Short mmCIF file of C-alpha atoms in Angstrom, two decimals:
data_model
loop_
_atom_site.label_atom_id
_atom_site.label_comp_id
_atom_site.label_asym_id
_atom_site.label_seq_id
_atom_site.Cartn_x
_atom_site.Cartn_y
_atom_site.Cartn_z
CA MET A 1 8.00 17.85 49.67
CA LEU A 2 7.71 16.75 46.02
CA VAL A 3 4.32 16.77 44.38
CA GLU A 4 3.76 14.25 41.63
CA SER A 5 2.65 15.75 38.35
CA PRO A 6 -0.58 14.42 36.89
CA PRO A 7 -0.20 11.71 34.26
CA GLU A 8 0.15 12.82 30.67
CA PRO A 9 -3.25 12.76 28.94
CA ARG A 10 -3.62 10.18 26.22
CA ALA A 11 -4.96 10.91 22.78
CA GLU A 12 -8.25 9.08 22.40
CA ALA A 13 -10.89 9.14 19.71
CA PRO A 14 -14.44 9.59 21.02
CA PRO A 15 -15.63 6.20 22.32
CA ALA A 16 -18.00 4.39 20.02
CA PRO A 17 -21.25 2.91 21.35
CA PRO A 18 -20.86 -0.76 22.39
CA GLY A 19 -23.18 -1.88 19.60
CA ARG A 20 -21.11 -0.14 16.96
CA ARG A 21 -17.87 -1.60 18.33
CA ALA A 22 -19.39 -5.08 18.10
CA ILE A 23 -20.44 -4.45 14.49
CA ARG A 24 -16.92 -3.26 13.64
CA ALA A 25 -15.40 -6.35 15.26
CA VAL A 26 -17.74 -8.66 13.35
CA GLY A 27 -16.95 -6.77 10.15
CA LEU A 28 -13.25 -7.30 10.78
CA LEU A 29 -13.80 -11.06 11.10
CA LEU A 30 -15.87 -11.09 7.92
CA SER A 31 -13.08 -9.18 6.16
CA VAL A 32 -10.66 -11.94 7.16
CA VAL A 33 -13.03 -14.53 5.68
CA VAL A 34 -13.23 -12.56 2.42
CA LEU A 35 -9.43 -12.30 2.33
CA VAL A 36 -9.09 -16.08 2.77
CA LEU A 37 -11.56 -16.67 -0.10
CA VAL A 38 -9.76 -14.25 -2.44
CA ALA A 39 -6.37 -15.73 -1.54
CA SER A 40 -7.75 -19.20 -2.30
CA ALA A 41 -9.01 -17.94 -5.66
CA SER A 42 -5.58 -16.48 -6.37
CA ILE A 43 -4.06 -19.95 -5.95
CA ALA A 44 -6.78 -21.85 -7.83
CA ILE A 45 -7.51 -19.48 -10.74
CA GLY A 46 -5.06 -18.26 -13.34
CA ALA A 47 -4.06 -18.01 -16.96
CA LYS A 48 -3.33 -21.77 -16.92
CA GLU A 49 -6.26 -24.09 -16.25
CA LEU A 50 -5.88 -26.46 -13.31
CA SER A 51 -8.34 -28.96 -11.91
CA LEU A 52 -9.28 -28.92 -8.24
CA THR A 53 -7.39 -32.19 -7.85
CA GLN A 54 -4.21 -30.60 -9.20
CA VAL A 55 -4.62 -27.64 -6.87
CA TRP A 56 -5.12 -29.96 -3.90
CA HIS A 57 -2.06 -32.04 -4.77
CA GLY A 58 -0.01 -28.90 -5.30
CA LEU A 59 -0.91 -27.58 -1.86
CA PHE A 60 -0.82 -30.71 0.29
CA GLU A 61 1.00 -33.43 -1.64
CA ASP A 62 4.18 -33.63 -3.67
CA THR A 63 3.52 -35.62 -6.83
CA GLY A 64 6.15 -33.83 -8.90
CA GLY A 65 3.57 -33.02 -11.55
CA TYR A 66 2.96 -29.91 -13.64
CA GLY A 67 0.17 -28.75 -11.33
CA ASP A 68 2.50 -28.77 -8.32
CA VAL A 69 4.86 -26.35 -10.02
CA VAL A 70 2.06 -23.98 -11.04
CA VAL A 71 0.48 -24.04 -7.56
CA ALA A 72 3.89 -23.36 -5.94
CA GLU A 73 4.35 -20.33 -8.19
CA ARG A 74 0.85 -19.07 -7.46
CA LEU A 75 1.34 -19.60 -3.73
CA SER A 76 4.44 -17.37 -3.74
CA ARG A 77 2.57 -14.84 -5.84
CA THR A 78 -0.37 -14.87 -3.44
CA LEU A 79 1.85 -14.44 -0.38
CA LEU A 80 3.60 -11.47 -1.98
CA GLY A 81 0.21 -10.02 -2.92
CA LEU A 82 -0.96 -10.33 0.69
CA LEU A 83 2.13 -8.52 1.97
CA ALA A 84 2.18 -5.85 -0.74
CA GLY A 85 -1.55 -5.15 -0.50
CA ALA A 86 -1.42 -4.73 3.27
CA ALA A 87 1.60 -2.42 2.97
CA LEU A 88 -0.01 -0.23 0.30
CA GLY A 89 -3.29 0.08 2.19
CA LEU A 90 -1.56 0.91 5.46
CA SER A 91 0.77 3.47 3.88
CA GLY A 92 -2.18 5.15 2.16
CA ALA A 93 -4.20 5.34 5.38
CA VAL A 94 -1.21 6.72 7.30
CA LEU A 95 -0.47 9.35 4.64
CA GLN A 96 -4.11 10.45 4.55
CA ALA A 97 -4.10 10.87 8.32
CA LEU A 98 -0.71 12.58 8.34
CA THR A 99 -1.58 15.14 5.66
CA ARG A 100 -5.29 15.39 6.59
CA ASN A 101 -5.78 14.81 2.90
CA PRO A 102 -8.32 12.18 1.81
CA LEU A 103 -6.71 12.10 -1.65
CA ALA A 104 -3.25 11.19 -0.34
CA ASP A 105 -1.79 7.96 -1.70
CA PRO A 106 1.78 6.72 -2.26
CA GLY A 107 1.14 6.76 -6.01
CA LEU A 108 -0.64 10.11 -6.23
CA LEU A 109 1.97 11.81 -4.04
CA GLY A 110 4.83 10.52 -6.18
CA ILE A 111 6.35 8.25 -3.53
CA ASN A 112 6.03 5.18 -5.75
CA ALA A 113 7.62 7.08 -8.62
CA GLY A 114 10.51 8.17 -6.41
CA ALA A 115 11.17 4.60 -5.30
CA SER A 116 10.91 3.38 -8.89
CA ALA A 117 13.30 6.00 -10.25
CA ALA A 118 15.84 5.18 -7.55
CA VAL A 119 15.62 1.42 -8.24
CA VAL A 120 16.00 1.90 -12.01
CA THR A 121 19.01 4.16 -11.39
CA ALA A 122 20.57 1.52 -9.15
CA MET A 123 20.00 -1.21 -11.75
CA THR A 124 21.17 0.77 -14.76
CA PHE A 125 24.03 2.93 -13.54
CA PHE A 126 25.34 1.12 -10.45
CA GLY A 127 24.90 -2.48 -11.55
CA VAL A 128 22.76 -3.43 -8.53
CA THR A 129 20.85 -6.58 -9.41
CA SER A 130 19.68 -8.04 -6.09
CA LEU A 131 16.58 -6.98 -4.20
CA SER A 132 18.59 -6.70 -0.98
CA GLY A 133 20.78 -4.14 -2.73
CA TYR A 134 18.29 -1.89 -4.47
CA VAL A 135 15.67 -1.92 -1.71
CA TRP A 136 17.79 0.74 0.03
CA PHE A 137 17.66 2.87 -3.11
CA ALA A 138 13.86 2.46 -3.07
CA PHE A 139 13.71 3.75 0.50
CA ALA A 140 15.90 6.75 -0.35
CA GLY A 141 13.88 7.63 -3.45
CA ALA A 142 10.55 7.30 -1.64
CA ALA A 143 11.72 9.48 1.26
CA ALA A 144 13.23 12.15 -1.00
CA VAL A 145 10.10 12.52 -3.14
CA GLY A 146 7.81 12.45 -0.11
CA ALA A 147 9.74 15.35 1.43
CA LEU A 148 9.80 17.26 -1.88
CA VAL A 149 6.03 16.91 -2.40
CA TRP A 150 5.44 18.08 1.17
CA VAL A 151 7.58 21.19 0.59
CA LEU A 152 6.12 22.01 -2.85
CA GLY A 153 2.61 21.43 -1.54
CA GLY A 154 3.05 24.16 1.07
CA SER A 155 4.33 22.20 4.10
CA ARG A 156 1.95 22.86 6.99
CA GLY A 157 -0.25 25.02 4.79
CA ALA A 158 -0.62 22.27 2.22
CA THR A 159 -4.03 21.61 0.75
CA PRO A 160 -5.24 18.35 -0.82
CA VAL A 161 -5.24 19.88 -4.31
CA ARG A 162 -1.72 21.34 -3.99
CA LEU A 163 -0.30 18.06 -2.70
CA ALA A 164 -2.01 16.10 -5.49
CA LEU A 165 -0.73 18.55 -8.12
CA ALA A 166 2.82 18.47 -6.75
CA GLY A 167 2.78 14.66 -6.63
CA THR A 168 1.38 14.41 -10.15
CA ALA A 169 3.99 16.80 -11.56
CA ILE A 170 6.89 14.99 -9.89
CA SER A 171 5.52 11.58 -10.91
CA ALA A 172 5.26 12.69 -14.55
CA ALA A 173 8.85 13.92 -14.54
CA LEU A 174 10.17 10.76 -12.91
CA TYR A 175 8.24 8.42 -15.19
CA GLY A 176 9.59 10.39 -18.14
CA TYR A 177 13.06 9.71 -16.75
CA LEU A 178 12.24 6.00 -16.44
CA GLN A 179 11.09 5.81 -20.04
CA ALA A 180 14.21 7.62 -21.26
CA VAL A 181 16.47 5.19 -19.40
CA MET A 182 14.68 2.12 -20.74
CA ILE A 183 14.62 3.40 -24.33
CA THR A 184 18.36 4.11 -24.34
CA ASP A 185 19.31 0.88 -22.55
CA GLN A 186 17.92 -2.27 -24.16
CA ALA A 187 19.15 -4.49 -21.34
CA ALA A 188 17.33 -2.32 -18.83
CA LEU A 189 14.20 -2.39 -21.02
CA GLY A 190 14.07 -6.18 -21.01
CA LYS A 191 14.64 -6.35 -17.27
CA MET A 192 12.21 -3.64 -16.18
CA ARG A 193 9.37 -3.49 -18.70
CA PHE A 194 7.05 -5.56 -16.50
CA TRP A 195 8.40 -4.30 -13.19
CA THR A 196 7.67 -0.64 -14.01
CA VAL A 197 3.92 -1.24 -14.47
CA GLY A 198 3.58 -3.14 -11.19
CA SER A 199 3.46 -6.93 -11.19
CA LEU A 200 3.33 -9.94 -8.87
CA ALA A 201 4.38 -12.34 -11.64
CA SER A 202 8.04 -12.53 -10.59
CA ALA A 203 7.26 -13.43 -6.97
CA ASP A 204 9.36 -16.15 -5.37
CA ASN A 205 10.25 -17.26 -1.87
CA GLU A 206 13.55 -15.35 -1.88
CA THR A 207 11.80 -12.06 -2.68
CA ILE A 208 9.25 -12.65 0.07
CA LEU A 209 11.91 -13.43 2.68
CA GLN A 210 13.95 -10.35 1.73
CA VAL A 211 11.10 -7.84 2.02
CA LEU A 212 9.30 -9.50 4.94
CA PRO A 213 11.42 -7.88 7.73
CA PHE A 214 10.90 -4.40 6.25
CA LEU A 215 7.17 -4.87 5.74
CA ALA A 216 6.73 -6.35 9.23
CA ALA A 217 8.60 -3.45 10.84
CA GLY A 218 6.66 -0.86 8.82
CA THR A 219 3.33 -2.53 9.61
CA LEU A 220 3.98 -2.67 13.37
CA LEU A 221 5.12 0.97 13.37
CA ALA A 222 2.07 2.13 11.39
CA LEU A 223 -0.39 0.26 13.61
CA SER A 224 1.24 1.66 16.75
CA LEU A 225 0.61 5.22 15.50
CA ALA A 226 -3.20 4.95 15.50
CA ARG A 227 -3.69 6.91 18.73
CA PRO A 228 -1.18 9.72 18.00
CA LEU A 229 -2.58 10.13 14.48
CA ASN A 230 -6.10 10.31 15.91
CA ALA A 231 -4.93 13.25 18.02
CA LEU A 232 -3.16 14.85 15.05
CA ALA A 233 -6.40 14.75 13.06
CA MET A 234 -8.01 17.09 15.61
CA GLY A 235 -5.56 19.88 14.81
CA ASP A 236 -2.15 20.83 16.19
CA ASP A 237 -3.44 22.81 19.18
CA THR A 238 -5.82 20.08 20.30
CA ALA A 239 -3.18 17.42 19.76
CA LYS A 240 -0.72 19.34 21.95
CA ALA A 241 -3.36 19.74 24.64
CA LEU A 242 -3.85 15.96 24.57
CA GLY A 243 -0.14 15.43 25.10
CA ALA A 244 0.72 14.24 21.59
CA HIS A 245 4.26 14.77 20.28
CA LEU A 246 3.59 16.34 16.89
CA ASN A 247 7.04 16.24 15.31
CA ARG A 248 7.77 12.72 16.52
CA THR A 249 4.41 11.47 15.27
CA ARG A 250 4.89 13.07 11.84
CA ALA A 251 8.43 11.71 11.52
CA LEU A 252 7.43 8.18 12.53
CA ALA A 253 4.38 8.22 10.25
CA MET A 254 6.51 9.32 7.29
CA LEU A 255 9.08 6.66 8.17
CA ALA A 256 6.40 3.95 8.28
CA ALA A 257 4.93 5.02 4.91
CA THR A 258 8.40 5.19 3.34
CA VAL A 259 9.44 1.73 4.56
CA LEU A 260 6.14 0.14 3.48
CA CYS A 261 6.06 1.84 0.09
CA GLY A 262 9.79 1.44 -0.60
CA ALA A 263 9.87 -2.29 0.14
CA THR A 264 6.68 -2.95 -1.84
CA THR A 265 7.90 -0.98 -4.86
CA ALA A 266 11.26 -2.76 -4.78
CA ALA A 267 9.52 -6.16 -4.81
CA CYS A 268 6.56 -5.50 -7.16
CA GLY A 269 7.14 -2.22 -8.95
CA PRO A 270 4.85 0.81 -8.63
CA ILE A 271 1.22 -0.15 -7.95
CA VAL A 272 -1.12 2.82 -7.64
CA PHE A 273 -4.57 3.59 -6.21
CA VAL A 274 -4.74 0.69 -3.71
CA GLY A 275 -3.76 3.03 -0.87
CA LEU A 276 -6.32 5.59 -2.05
CA MET A 277 -9.39 3.43 -2.59
CA VAL A 278 -9.36 1.06 0.37
CA PRO A 279 -9.00 3.64 3.20
CA HIS A 280 -11.90 5.60 1.63
CA ILE A 281 -14.11 2.53 1.55
CA VAL A 282 -13.11 1.59 5.09
CA ARG A 283 -13.69 5.09 6.48
CA SER A 284 -17.26 5.06 5.20
CA PHE A 285 -18.27 2.36 7.72
CA THR A 286 -15.68 2.67 10.51
CA GLY A 287 -15.72 6.44 10.91
CA PRO A 288 -12.52 8.47 11.38
CA ASP A 289 -11.02 6.33 14.17
CA LEU A 290 -7.65 5.04 12.94
CA ARG A 291 -7.68 2.25 15.50
CA TRP A 292 -10.24 0.64 13.19
CA ILE A 293 -9.20 2.12 9.83
CA LEU A 294 -5.65 0.74 9.97
CA PRO A 295 -6.58 -2.90 10.76
CA TYR A 296 -9.37 -2.86 8.18
CA ALA A 297 -7.03 -1.38 5.54
CA THR A 298 -4.43 -4.05 6.36
CA ILE A 299 -6.96 -6.81 5.64
CA LEU A 300 -9.02 -5.37 2.77
CA SER A 301 -6.19 -3.90 0.66
CA PRO A 302 -4.84 -7.38 -0.18
CA VAL A 303 -8.39 -8.31 -1.20
CA LEU A 304 -8.32 -5.55 -3.83
CA LEU A 305 -4.77 -6.32 -4.98
CA LEU A 306 -5.20 -10.10 -5.23
CA GLY A 307 -8.65 -9.69 -6.79
CA SER A 308 -7.16 -7.38 -9.44
CA ASP A 309 -4.36 -9.88 -10.05
CA VAL A 310 -6.87 -12.70 -10.60
CA VAL A 311 -8.87 -10.50 -13.01
CA GLY A 312 -5.67 -9.71 -14.92
CA ARG A 313 -4.92 -13.41 -15.33
CA ILE A 314 -8.43 -14.21 -16.59
CA VAL A 315 -9.20 -11.38 -19.04
CA ALA A 316 -6.08 -11.86 -21.17
CA ARG A 317 -5.82 -15.66 -21.27
CA PRO A 318 -3.54 -17.39 -22.16
CA SER A 319 -1.39 -14.36 -21.35
CA GLU A 320 -2.12 -11.98 -18.46
CA LEU A 321 -2.60 -8.30 -17.65
CA GLN A 322 -0.25 -6.89 -15.01
CA VAL A 323 -1.90 -6.08 -11.68
CA GLY A 324 -0.63 -2.48 -11.76
CA ILE A 325 -2.59 -1.92 -14.99
CA VAL A 326 -5.78 -3.41 -13.53
CA THR A 327 -5.62 -1.29 -10.35
CA ALA A 328 -5.00 1.82 -12.48
CA ILE A 329 -8.04 1.03 -14.65
CA ILE A 330 -10.18 0.62 -11.53
CA GLY A 331 -8.63 3.48 -9.58
CA GLY A 332 -8.82 6.18 -12.27
CA PRO A 333 -12.62 6.49 -12.28
CA VAL A 334 -12.68 6.17 -8.47
CA PHE A 335 -10.25 9.08 -8.13
CA ILE A 336 -12.31 11.25 -10.50
CA TYR A 337 -15.44 10.44 -8.49
CA LEU A 338 -13.75 11.35 -5.20
CA VAL A 339 -12.45 14.66 -6.57
CA ARG A 340 -15.88 15.59 -7.97
CA ARG A 341 -17.60 14.64 -4.72
CA ARG A 342 -15.23 16.81 -2.68
CA ARG A 343 -15.68 19.69 -5.10
CA THR A 344 -19.48 19.38 -4.92
CA ALA A 345 -19.34 19.30 -1.10
CA GLN A 346 -17.31 22.52 -1.07
CA LEU A 347 -19.77 24.45 -3.27
#
């Protein structure tokens, strides 16, 4: 007679009190409202002044006027910012959970630099000019650097500081390579000088449609990993006892981060610190449960990215400051604060 084996235990984070779950749910709805407001500001505010009437006509009527063209450009830019921001925030949250490193970020770990170096190589030496062509180079570069940082950081014995140092060293070398290529190739310099600092200015409908399948697949994969990553955060032994598949979870998490980061870098260039700052802010009021961190990061990261883009358009009128520069200016002091806080906590 066959005896049925007990069902495999599922990895669950400790249940939150009903009141706290309700607060988190309300906070998620409020985050959506904030995102809608910031997205609206991204369409209405820019380096070029538009009246509210022009914005309205550009969105809902076709008058063929100057305002319609500007609003159409800003709408594409805003949509790409929504997609890119969500991808960067999700990839940062996944990498932090995967490495158990609160300082992990696609930019700090060199993944953005790897994707950038691969794209520049494809453009300069292989003549690849379309996004659909060099996005695959971005994926390969992101995956290769992610694996190299993991190995240099000590693999399973990696510490936050070692991973950050390895990522910083590799990023410096790769950005040196990028500068050398652009200096020696004037055509490449003209094509990539804005892309390499991270920008939404070149957004168009074709770019959005090309990266949308990759970002959608990476987002769904990342969100589906919330439970396994919760188990992984408890340690390998506990995760095994809960029935989690460690190697499969790590591989899928790295795949999700690579797809999200690679597609975003191919479309916008390297944008740093978004994936570092937002998960930290989110974790402070959601706790460590990734079932809440990942959705919050998906919604609030575009708020930071689009907000930075709007600031960049305003402070340098009639020109504009690239969004990658603005996020770096904001993120640098935040990173220093986080490092000092962790060091103080360890003393």
